[in-house]
Tab-separated table of C-alpha atoms in Angstrom:
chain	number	residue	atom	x	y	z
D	1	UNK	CA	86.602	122.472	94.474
D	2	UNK	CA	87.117	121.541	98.023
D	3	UNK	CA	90.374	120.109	99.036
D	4	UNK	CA	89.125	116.093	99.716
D	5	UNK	CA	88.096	116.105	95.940
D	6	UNK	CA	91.181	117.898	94.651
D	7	UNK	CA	93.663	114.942	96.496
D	8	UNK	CA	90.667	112.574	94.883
D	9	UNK	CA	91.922	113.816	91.555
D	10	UNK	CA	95.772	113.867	92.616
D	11	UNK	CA	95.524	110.855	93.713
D	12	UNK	CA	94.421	109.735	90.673
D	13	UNK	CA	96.806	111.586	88.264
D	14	UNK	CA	99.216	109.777	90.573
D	15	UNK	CA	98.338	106.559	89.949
D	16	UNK	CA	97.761	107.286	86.005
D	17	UNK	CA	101.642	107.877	86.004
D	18	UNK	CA	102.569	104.993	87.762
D	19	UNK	CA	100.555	102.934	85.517
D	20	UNK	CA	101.512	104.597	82.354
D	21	UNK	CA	105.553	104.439	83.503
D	22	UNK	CA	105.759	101.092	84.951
D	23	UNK	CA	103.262	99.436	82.473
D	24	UNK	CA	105.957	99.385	79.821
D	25	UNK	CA	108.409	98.591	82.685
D	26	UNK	CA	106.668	95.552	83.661
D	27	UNK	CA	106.136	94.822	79.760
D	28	UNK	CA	109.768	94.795	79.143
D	29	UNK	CA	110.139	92.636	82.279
D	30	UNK	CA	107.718	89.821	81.048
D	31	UNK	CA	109.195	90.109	77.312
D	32	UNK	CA	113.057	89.864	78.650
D	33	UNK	CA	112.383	86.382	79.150
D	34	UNK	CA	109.335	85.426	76.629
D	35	UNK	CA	110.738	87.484	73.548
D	36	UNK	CA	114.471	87.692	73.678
D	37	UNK	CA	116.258	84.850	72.010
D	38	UNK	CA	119.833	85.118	73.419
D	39	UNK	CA	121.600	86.984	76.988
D	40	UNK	CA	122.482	89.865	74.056
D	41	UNK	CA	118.899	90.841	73.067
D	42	UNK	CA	117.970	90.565	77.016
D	43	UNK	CA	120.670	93.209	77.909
D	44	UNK	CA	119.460	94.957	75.103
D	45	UNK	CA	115.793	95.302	76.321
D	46	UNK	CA	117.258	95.808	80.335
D	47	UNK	CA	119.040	99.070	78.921
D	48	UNK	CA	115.577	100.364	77.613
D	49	UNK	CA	114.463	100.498	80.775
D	50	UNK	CA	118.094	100.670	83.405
D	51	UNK	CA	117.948	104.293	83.867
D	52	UNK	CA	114.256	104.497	84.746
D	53	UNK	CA	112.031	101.866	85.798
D	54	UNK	CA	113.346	102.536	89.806
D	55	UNK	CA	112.341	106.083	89.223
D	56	UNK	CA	108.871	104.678	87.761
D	57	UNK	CA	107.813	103.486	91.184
D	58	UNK	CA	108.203	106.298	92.849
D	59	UNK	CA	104.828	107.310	91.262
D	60	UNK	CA	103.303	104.232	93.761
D	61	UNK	CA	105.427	105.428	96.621
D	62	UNK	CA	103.865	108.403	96.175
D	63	UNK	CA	100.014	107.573	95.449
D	64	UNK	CA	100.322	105.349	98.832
D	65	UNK	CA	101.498	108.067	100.632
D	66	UNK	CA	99.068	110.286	99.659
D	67	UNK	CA	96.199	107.847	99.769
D	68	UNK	CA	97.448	107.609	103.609
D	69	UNK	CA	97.519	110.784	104.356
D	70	UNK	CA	94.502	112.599	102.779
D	71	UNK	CA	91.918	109.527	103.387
D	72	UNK	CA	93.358	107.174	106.068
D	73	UNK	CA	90.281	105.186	105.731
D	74	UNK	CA	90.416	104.768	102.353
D	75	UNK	CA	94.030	103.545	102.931
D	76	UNK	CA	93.220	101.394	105.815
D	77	UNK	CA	90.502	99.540	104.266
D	78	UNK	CA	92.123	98.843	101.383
D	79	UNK	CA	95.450	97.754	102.439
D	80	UNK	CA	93.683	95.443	104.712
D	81	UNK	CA	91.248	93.636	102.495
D	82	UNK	CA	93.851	93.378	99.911
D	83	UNK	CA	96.340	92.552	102.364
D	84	UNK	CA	97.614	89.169	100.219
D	85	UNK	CA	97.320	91.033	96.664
D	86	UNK	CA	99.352	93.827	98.183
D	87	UNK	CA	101.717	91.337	100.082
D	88	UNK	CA	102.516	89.540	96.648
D	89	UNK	CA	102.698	92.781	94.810
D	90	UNK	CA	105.376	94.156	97.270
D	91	UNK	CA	107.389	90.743	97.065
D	92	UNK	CA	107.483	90.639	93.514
D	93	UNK	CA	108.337	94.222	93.507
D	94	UNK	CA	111.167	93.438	95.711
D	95	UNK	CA	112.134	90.264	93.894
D	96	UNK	CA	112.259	92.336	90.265
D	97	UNK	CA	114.416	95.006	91.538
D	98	UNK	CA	117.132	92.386	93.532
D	99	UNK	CA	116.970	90.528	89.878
D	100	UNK	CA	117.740	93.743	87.991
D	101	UNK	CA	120.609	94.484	90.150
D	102	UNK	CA	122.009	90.615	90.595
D	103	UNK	CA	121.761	89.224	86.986
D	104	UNK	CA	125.137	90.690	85.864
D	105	UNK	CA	127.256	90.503	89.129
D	106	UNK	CA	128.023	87.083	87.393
D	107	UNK	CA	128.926	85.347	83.957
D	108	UNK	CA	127.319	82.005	83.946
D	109	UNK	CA	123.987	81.743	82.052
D	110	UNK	CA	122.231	79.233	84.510
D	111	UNK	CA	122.452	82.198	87.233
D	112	UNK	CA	121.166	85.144	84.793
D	113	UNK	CA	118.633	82.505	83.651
D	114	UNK	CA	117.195	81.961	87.571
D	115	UNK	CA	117.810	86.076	87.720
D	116	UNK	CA	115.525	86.831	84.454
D	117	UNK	CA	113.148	84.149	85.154
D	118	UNK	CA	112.556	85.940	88.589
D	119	UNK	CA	112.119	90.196	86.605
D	120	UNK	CA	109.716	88.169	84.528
D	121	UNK	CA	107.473	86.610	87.070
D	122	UNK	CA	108.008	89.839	89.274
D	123	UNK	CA	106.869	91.819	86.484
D	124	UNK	CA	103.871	89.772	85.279
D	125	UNK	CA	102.492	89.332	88.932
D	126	UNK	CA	102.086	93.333	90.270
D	127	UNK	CA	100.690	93.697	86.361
D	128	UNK	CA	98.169	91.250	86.970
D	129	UNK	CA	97.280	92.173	90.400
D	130	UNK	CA	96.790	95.721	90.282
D	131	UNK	CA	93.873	95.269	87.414
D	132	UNK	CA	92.168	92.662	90.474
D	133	UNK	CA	92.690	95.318	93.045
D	134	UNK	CA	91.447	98.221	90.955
D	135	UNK	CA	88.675	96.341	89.240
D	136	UNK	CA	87.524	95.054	93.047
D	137	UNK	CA	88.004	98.740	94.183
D	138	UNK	CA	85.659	99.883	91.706
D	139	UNK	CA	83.018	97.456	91.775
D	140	UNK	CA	83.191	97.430	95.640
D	141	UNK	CA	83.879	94.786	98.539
D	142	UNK	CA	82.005	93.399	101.676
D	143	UNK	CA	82.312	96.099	103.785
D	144	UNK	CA	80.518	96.481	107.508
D	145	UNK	CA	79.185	99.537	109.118
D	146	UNK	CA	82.378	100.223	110.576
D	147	UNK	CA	84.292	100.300	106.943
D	148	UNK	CA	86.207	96.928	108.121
D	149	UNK	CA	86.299	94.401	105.476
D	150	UNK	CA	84.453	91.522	105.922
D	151	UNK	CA	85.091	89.249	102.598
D	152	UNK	CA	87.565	86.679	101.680
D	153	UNK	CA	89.754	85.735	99.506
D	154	UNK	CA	87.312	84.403	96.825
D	155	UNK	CA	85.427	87.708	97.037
D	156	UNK	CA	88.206	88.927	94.967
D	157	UNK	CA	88.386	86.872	93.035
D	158	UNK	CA	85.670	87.671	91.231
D	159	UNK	CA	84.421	87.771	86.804
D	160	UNK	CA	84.909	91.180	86.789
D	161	UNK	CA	88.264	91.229	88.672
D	162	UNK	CA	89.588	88.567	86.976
D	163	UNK	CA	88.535	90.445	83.006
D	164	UNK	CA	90.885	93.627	85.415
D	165	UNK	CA	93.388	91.156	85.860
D	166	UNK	CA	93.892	89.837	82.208
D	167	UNK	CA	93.561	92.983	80.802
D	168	UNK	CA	96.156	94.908	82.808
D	169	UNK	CA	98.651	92.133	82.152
D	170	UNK	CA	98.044	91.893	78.487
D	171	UNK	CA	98.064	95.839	77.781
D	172	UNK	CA	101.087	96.421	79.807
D	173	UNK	CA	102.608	93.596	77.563
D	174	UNK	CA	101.148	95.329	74.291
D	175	UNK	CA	102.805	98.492	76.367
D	176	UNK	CA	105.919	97.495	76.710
D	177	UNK	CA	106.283	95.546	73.141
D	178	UNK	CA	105.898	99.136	71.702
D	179	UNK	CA	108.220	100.755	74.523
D	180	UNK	CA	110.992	97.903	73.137
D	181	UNK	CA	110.038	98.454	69.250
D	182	UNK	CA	110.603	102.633	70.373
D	183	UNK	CA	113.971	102.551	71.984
D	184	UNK	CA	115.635	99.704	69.937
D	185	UNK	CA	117.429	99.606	66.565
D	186	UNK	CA	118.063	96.168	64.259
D	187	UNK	CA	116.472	93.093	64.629
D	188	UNK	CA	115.071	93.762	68.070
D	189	UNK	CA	113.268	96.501	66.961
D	190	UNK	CA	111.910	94.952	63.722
D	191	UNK	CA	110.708	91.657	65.934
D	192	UNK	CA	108.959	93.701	68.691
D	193	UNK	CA	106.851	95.693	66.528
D	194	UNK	CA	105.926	92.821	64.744
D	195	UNK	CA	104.835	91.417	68.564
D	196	UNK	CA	103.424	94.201	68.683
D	197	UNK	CA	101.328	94.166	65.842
D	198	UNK	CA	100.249	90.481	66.897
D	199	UNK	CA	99.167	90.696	70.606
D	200	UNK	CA	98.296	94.216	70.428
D	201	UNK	CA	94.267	92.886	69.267
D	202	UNK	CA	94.674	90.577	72.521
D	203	UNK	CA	95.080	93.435	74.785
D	204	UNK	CA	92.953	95.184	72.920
D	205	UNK	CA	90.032	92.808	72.597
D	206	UNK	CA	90.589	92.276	76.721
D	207	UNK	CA	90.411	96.349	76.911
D	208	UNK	CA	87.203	96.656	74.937
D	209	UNK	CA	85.436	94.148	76.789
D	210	UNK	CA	86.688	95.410	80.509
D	211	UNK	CA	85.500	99.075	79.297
D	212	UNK	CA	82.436	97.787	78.363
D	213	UNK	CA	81.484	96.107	81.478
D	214	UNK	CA	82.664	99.119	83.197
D	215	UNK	CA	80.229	101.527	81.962
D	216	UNK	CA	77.400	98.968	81.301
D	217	UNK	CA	77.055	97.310	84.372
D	218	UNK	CA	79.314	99.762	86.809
D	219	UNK	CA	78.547	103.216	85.548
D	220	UNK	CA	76.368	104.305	83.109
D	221	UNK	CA	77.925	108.012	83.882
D	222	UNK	CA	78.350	110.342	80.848
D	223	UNK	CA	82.089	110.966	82.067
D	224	UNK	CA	83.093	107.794	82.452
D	225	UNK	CA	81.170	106.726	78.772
D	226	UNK	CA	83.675	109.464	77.343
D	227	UNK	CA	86.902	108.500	78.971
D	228	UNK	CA	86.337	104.490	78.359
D	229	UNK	CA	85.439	105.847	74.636
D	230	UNK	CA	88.432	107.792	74.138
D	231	UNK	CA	90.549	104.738	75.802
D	232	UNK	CA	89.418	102.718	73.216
D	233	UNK	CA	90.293	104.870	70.250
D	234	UNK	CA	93.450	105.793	71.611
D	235	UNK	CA	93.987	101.723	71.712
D	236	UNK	CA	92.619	101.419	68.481
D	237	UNK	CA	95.125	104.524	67.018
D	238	UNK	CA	97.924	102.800	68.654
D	239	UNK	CA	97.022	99.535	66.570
D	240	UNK	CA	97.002	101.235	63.382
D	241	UNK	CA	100.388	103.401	63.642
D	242	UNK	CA	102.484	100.655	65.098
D	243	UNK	CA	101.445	98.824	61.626
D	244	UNK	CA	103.314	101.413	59.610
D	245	UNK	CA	106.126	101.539	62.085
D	246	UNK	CA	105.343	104.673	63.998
D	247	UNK	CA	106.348	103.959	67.035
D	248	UNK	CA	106.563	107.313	68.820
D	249	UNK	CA	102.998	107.597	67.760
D	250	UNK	CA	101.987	103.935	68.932
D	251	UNK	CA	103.595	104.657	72.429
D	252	UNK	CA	101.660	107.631	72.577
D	253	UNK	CA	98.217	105.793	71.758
D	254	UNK	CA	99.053	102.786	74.456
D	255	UNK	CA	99.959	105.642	77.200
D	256	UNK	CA	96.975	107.481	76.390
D	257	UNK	CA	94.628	104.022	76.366
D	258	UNK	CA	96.189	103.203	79.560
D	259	UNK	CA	95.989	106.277	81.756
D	260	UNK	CA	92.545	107.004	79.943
D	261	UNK	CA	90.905	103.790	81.246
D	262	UNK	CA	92.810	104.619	84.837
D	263	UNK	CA	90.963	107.905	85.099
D	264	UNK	CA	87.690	106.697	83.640
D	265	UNK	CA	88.081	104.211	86.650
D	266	UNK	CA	88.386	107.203	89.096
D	267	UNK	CA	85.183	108.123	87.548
D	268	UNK	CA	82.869	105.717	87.710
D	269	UNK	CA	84.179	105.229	91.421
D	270	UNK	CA	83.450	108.859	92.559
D	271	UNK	CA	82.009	110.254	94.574
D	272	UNK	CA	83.019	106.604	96.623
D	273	UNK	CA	86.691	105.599	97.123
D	274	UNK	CA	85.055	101.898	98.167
D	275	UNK	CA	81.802	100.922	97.688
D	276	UNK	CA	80.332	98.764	100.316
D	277	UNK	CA	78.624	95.508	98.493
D	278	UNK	CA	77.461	94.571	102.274
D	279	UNK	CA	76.290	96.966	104.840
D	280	UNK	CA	75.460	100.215	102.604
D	281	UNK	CA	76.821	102.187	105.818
D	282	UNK	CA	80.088	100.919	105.160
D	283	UNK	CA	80.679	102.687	101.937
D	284	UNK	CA	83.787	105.048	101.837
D	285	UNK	CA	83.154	108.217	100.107
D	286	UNK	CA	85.452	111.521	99.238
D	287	UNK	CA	83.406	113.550	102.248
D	288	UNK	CA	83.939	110.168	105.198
D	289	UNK	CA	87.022	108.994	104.265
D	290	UNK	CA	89.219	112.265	104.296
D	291	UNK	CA	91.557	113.680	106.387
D	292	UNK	CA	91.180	117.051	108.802
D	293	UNK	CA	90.889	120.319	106.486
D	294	UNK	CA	94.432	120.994	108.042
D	295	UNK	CA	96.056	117.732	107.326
D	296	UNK	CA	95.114	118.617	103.710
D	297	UNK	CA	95.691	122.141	102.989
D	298	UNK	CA	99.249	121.179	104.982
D	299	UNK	CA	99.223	118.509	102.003
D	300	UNK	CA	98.729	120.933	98.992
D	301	UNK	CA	100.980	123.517	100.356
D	302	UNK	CA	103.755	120.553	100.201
D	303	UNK	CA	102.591	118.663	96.957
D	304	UNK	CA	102.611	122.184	95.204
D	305	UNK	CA	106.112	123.353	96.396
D	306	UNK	CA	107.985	119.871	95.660
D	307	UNK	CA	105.781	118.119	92.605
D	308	UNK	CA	107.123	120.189	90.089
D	309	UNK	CA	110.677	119.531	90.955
D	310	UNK	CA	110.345	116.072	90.754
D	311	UNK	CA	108.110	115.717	87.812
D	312	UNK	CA	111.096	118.061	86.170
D	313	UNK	CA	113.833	115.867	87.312
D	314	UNK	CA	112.031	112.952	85.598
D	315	UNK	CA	111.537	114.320	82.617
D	316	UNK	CA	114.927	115.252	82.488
D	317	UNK	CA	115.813	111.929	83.115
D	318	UNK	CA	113.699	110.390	80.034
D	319	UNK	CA	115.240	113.333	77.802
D	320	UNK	CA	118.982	112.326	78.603
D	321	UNK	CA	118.392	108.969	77.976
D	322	UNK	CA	115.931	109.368	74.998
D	323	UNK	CA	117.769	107.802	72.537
D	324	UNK	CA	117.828	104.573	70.793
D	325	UNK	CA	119.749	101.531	72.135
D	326	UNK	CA	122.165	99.648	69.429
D	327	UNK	CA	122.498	95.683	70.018
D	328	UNK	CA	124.730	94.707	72.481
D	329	UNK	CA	127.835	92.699	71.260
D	330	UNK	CA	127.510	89.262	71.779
């Protein structure tokens, strides 16, 4: 394996990560407002995810980073055709993390009200956004000779992207309904697996279908037919345990669904990290868009001295605060 497809695949274990840790971060975000009935039960759900979700999006900090430095024109055509997705994405981002911090430096409801109404809609925005970027990555944009981006807006906006953009949202809701129904005791817990019961065939129904156009229409590769088929069981597993209450197991199956369908993405997109649907010449592949052979090897020697530490500091962090949360007192 040559070093431009390794950082393909690291790149894409990075985003799998982000997607898996923030989905039920961004789940929890949308249900804080949509699901809890009182300020008690929204505390409640903001402790499941206090201690992490910050640490979450380092996984994104990190995919950019690398996306910038081992294929910079990868990076730069991306960032620039998706210039307003990204823009919102990074606005709600910001938004959700000033609203986490801000909601309890005060003790009047109409000011944690403004607070949670802004985690929800910067939760439910990046969720739907990243399946239209990653659906439109995958399925390829106008592109000229010279890799520039030469669409619009409505290019984006597309069937396909849109099916990418419903079904991220509704799975990392499903997600993050499980994620509540895992870390909560009493009547929180016995409510959000019964959400989850409900909307999980939603988000599962939207999964099936965006998995099928995928590897109909997209990529008729034998890899990418395996990881799509083994997204949908693991979606379909998740279904059935979270019926009998099995919550460890049903978190499993909707973290397995999710980063499966992420890395079946990957592969229908490789050997291209854009396709061109203009100019054929403008198509970004693994061997065009990479980095110097130095750059890279610099790269690995780096990403295999320090990636362990931090993926051990994170799962240190889950393991300390792996526990249930009570109800808070009212």
């Amino acid at each position: 394996m040559d070093l431009s497809t390794f950082w393909f695949l690291a790149i894409a274990f990075l985003f799998v990560g982000y997607f898996v840790l923030e989905g039920f971060d961004f789940g929890v975000g949308v249900l804080m407002r949509t699901f809890a009935r009182d300020d008690a039960e929204r505390r409640q759900l903001l402790g499941t995810i206090g201690p992490v979700w910050d640490g979450n999006e380092v996984w994104l900090i990190t995919g950019a980073g690398a996306m910038f430095a081992a294929f910079p024109h990868w990076y730069a055509s991306v960032f620039s055709g998706f210039y307003l997705p990204m823009l919102f994405i990074l606005l709600a981002l910001i938004v959700r993390g000033v609203a986490f911090e801000f909601r309890g430096k005060r003790e009047d409801a109409a000011w944690r009200a403004r607070w949670d109404w802004a985690i929800l809609c910067g939760s439910l925005l990046p969720a739907l956004l990243w399946g239209l970027i990653f659906a439109n990555i995958v399925r390829g944009v106008p592109l000229a000779a010279d890799h520039d981006y030469t669409g619009g807006l409505v290019d984006l906006l597309n069937p396909f992207a849109l099916l990418g953009a419903a079904t991220f949202g509704a799975v990392f809701v499903w997600h993050g309904a499980v994620f509540v129904a895992l870390k909560t005791t009493g009547e929180v817990r016995d409510r959000s697996n019964r959400l989850a019961s409900r909307f999980g065939p939603v988000a599962v129904a939207l999964l099936l279908g965006f998995l099928a156009w995928l590897v109909v229409d997209l990529s008729r590769d034998a890899v990418t037919i395996g990881l799509g088929g083994a997204a949908a069981l693991a979606a379909v597993a998740a279904l059935a345990t979270n019926r009998v209450r099995r919550e460890g197991w049903a978190f499993a199956g909707t973290a397995a669904a999710i980063g499966l369908t992420v890395v079946a993405l990957f592969a229908a997109l490789h050997p291209a990290v854009l396709p061109s649907t203009g100019d054929p010449a403008g198509t970004l592949t693994i061997a065009n868009a990479a980095a110097s052979p130095y750059s890279l090897k610099v790269m690995t020697w780096v990403a295999v001295l320090f990636l362990p530490l931090v993926l051990l500091y994170q799962g240190w962090t889950y393991w300390v605060f792996r526990k249930r949360l009570a109800p808070v007192t009212r």
